[in-house]
mmCIF file of the C-alpha atoms, coordinates in Angstrom:
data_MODEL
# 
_entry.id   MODEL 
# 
loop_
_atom_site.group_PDB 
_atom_site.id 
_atom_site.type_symbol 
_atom_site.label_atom_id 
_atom_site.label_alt_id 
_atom_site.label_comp_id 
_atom_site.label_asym_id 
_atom_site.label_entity_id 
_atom_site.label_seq_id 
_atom_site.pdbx_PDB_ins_code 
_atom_site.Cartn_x 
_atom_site.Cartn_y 
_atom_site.Cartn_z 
_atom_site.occupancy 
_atom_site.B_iso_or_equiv 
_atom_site.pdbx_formal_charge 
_atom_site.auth_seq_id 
_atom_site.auth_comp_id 
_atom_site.auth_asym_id 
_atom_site.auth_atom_id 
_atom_site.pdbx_PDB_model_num 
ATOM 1  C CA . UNK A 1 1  ? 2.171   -46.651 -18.898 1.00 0.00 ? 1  UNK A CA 1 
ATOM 2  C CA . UNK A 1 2  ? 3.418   -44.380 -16.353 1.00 0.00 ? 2  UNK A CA 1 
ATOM 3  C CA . UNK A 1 3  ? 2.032   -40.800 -16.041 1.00 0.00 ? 3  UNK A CA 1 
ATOM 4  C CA . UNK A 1 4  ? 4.654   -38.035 -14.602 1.00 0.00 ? 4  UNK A CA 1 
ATOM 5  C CA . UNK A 1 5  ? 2.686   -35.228 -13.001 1.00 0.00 ? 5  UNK A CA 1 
ATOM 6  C CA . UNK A 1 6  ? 3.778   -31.438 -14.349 1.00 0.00 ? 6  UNK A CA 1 
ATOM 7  C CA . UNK A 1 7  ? 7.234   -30.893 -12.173 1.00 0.00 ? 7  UNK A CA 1 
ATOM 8  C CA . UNK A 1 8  ? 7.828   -26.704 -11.649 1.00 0.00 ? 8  UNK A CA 1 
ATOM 9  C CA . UNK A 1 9  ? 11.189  -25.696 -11.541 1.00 0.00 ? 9  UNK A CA 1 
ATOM 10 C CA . UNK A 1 10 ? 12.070  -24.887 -7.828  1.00 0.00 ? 10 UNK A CA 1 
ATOM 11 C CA . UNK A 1 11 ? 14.044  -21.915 -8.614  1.00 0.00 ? 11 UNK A CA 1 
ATOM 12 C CA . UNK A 1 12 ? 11.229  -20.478 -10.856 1.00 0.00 ? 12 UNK A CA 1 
ATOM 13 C CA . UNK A 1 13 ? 9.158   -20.473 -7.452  1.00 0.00 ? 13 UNK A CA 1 
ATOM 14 C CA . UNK A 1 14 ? 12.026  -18.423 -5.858  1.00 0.00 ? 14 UNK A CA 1 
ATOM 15 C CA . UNK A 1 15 ? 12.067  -15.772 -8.635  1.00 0.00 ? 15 UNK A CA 1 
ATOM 16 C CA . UNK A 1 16 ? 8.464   -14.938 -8.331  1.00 0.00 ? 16 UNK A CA 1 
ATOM 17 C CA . UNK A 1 17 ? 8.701   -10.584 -8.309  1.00 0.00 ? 17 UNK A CA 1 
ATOM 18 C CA . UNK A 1 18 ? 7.895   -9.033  -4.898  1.00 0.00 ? 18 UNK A CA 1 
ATOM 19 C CA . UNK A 1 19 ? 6.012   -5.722  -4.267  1.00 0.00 ? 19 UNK A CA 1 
ATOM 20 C CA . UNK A 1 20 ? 8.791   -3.339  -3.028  1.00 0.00 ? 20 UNK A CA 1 
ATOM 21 C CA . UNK A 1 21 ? 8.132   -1.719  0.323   1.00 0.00 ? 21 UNK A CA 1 
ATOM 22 C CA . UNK A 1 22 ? 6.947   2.189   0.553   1.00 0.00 ? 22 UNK A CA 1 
ATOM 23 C CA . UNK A 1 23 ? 8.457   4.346   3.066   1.00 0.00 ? 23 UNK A CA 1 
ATOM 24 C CA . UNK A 1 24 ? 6.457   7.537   3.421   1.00 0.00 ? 24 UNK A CA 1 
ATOM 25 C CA . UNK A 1 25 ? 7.937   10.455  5.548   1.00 0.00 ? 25 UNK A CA 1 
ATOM 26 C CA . UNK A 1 26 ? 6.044   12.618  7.906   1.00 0.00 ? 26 UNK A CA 1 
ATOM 27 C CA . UNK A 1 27 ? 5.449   15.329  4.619   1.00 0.00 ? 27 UNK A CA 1 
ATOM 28 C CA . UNK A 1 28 ? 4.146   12.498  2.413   1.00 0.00 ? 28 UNK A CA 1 
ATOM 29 C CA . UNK A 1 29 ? 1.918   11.338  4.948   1.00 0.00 ? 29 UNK A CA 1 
ATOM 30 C CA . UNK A 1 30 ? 0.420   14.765  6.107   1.00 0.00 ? 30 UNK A CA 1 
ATOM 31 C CA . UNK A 1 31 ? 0.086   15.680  2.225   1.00 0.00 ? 31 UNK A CA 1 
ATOM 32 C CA . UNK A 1 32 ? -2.039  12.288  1.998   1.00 0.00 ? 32 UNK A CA 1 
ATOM 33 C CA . UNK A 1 33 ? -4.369  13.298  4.851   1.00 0.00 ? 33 UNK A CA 1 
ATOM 34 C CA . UNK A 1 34 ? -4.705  16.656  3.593   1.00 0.00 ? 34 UNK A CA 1 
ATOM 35 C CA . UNK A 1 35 ? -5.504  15.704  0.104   1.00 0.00 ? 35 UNK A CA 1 
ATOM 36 C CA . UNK A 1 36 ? -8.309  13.012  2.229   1.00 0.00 ? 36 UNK A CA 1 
ATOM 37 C CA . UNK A 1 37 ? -9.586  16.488  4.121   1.00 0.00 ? 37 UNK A CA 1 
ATOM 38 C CA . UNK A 1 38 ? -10.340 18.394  1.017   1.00 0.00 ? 38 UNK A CA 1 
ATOM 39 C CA . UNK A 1 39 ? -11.705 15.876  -0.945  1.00 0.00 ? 39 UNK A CA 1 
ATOM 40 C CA . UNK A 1 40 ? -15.010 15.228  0.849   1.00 0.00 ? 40 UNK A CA 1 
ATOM 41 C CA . UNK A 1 41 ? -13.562 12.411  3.332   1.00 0.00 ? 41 UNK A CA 1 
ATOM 42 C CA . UNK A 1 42 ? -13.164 9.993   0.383   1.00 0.00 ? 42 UNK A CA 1 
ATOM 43 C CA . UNK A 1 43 ? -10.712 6.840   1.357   1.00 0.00 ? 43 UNK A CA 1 
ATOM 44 C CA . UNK A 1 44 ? -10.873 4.970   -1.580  1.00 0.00 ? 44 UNK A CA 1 
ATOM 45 C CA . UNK A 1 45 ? -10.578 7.816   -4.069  1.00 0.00 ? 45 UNK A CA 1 
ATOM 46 C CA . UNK A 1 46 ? -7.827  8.992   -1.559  1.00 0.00 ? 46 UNK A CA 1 
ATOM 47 C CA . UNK A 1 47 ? -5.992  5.627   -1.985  1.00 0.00 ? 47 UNK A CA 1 
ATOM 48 C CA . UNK A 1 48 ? -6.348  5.043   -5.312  1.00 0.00 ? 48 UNK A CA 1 
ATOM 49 C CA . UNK A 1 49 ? -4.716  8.930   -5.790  1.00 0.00 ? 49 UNK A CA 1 
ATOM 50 C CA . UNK A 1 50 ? -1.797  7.988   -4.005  1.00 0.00 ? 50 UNK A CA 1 
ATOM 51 C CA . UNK A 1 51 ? -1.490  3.782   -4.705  1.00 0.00 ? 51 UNK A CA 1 
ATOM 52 C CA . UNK A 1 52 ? -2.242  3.227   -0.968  1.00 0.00 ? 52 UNK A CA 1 
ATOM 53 C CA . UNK A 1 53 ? -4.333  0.738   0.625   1.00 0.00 ? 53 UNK A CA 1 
ATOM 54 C CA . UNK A 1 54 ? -7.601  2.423   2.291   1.00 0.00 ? 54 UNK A CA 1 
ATOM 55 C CA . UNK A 1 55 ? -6.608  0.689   5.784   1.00 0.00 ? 55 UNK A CA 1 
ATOM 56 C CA . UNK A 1 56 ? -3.144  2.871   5.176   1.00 0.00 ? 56 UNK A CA 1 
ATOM 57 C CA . UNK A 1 57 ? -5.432  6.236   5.240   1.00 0.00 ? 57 UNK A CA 1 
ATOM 58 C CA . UNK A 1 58 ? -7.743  5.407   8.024   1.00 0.00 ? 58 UNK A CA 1 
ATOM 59 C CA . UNK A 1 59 ? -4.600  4.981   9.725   1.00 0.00 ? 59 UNK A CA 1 
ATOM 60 C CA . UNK A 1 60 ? -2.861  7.878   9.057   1.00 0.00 ? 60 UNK A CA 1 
ATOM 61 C CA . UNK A 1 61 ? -5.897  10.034  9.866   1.00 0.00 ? 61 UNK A CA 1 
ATOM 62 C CA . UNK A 1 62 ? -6.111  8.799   13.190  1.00 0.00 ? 62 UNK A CA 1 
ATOM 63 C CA . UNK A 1 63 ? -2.310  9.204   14.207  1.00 0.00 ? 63 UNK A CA 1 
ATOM 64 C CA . UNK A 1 64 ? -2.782  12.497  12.494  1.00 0.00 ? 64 UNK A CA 1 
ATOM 65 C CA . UNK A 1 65 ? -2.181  14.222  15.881  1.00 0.00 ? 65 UNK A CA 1 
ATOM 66 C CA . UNK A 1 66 ? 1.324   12.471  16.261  1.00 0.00 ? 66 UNK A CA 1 
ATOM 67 C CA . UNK A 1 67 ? 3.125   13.869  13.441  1.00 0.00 ? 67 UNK A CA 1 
# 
């Protein structure tokens, strides 16, 4: 008796869906930081507002001065 492991289709692999990149312009961003500003420092309520990672608003808050 011969036992065939489970073979996956190597194009199924290739089809897997793929989080689409964000571009946020300069108003976006400074809308995000304000929004952080006003609501009591909060990153993670701040993210989860705008479907941003937390790192993403640390960030922004500390190039705030550049845009």
């Amino acid at each position: 008796m011969v036992v065939i492991g489970n073979k996956r289709n190597k194009k199924a692999r290739n089809r897997l869906p793929q989080k689409k990149r964000r571009q946020w312009n300069v108003r976006e961003k400074l809308m995000v930081i304000h929004y952080f500003e006003n609501n009591k420092r909060n990153v993670h309520g701040t993210s989860k507002k705008f479907d941003i990672q937390p790192k993403q608003v640390r960030d922004w808050v500390k190039k705030k001065k550049h845009y």
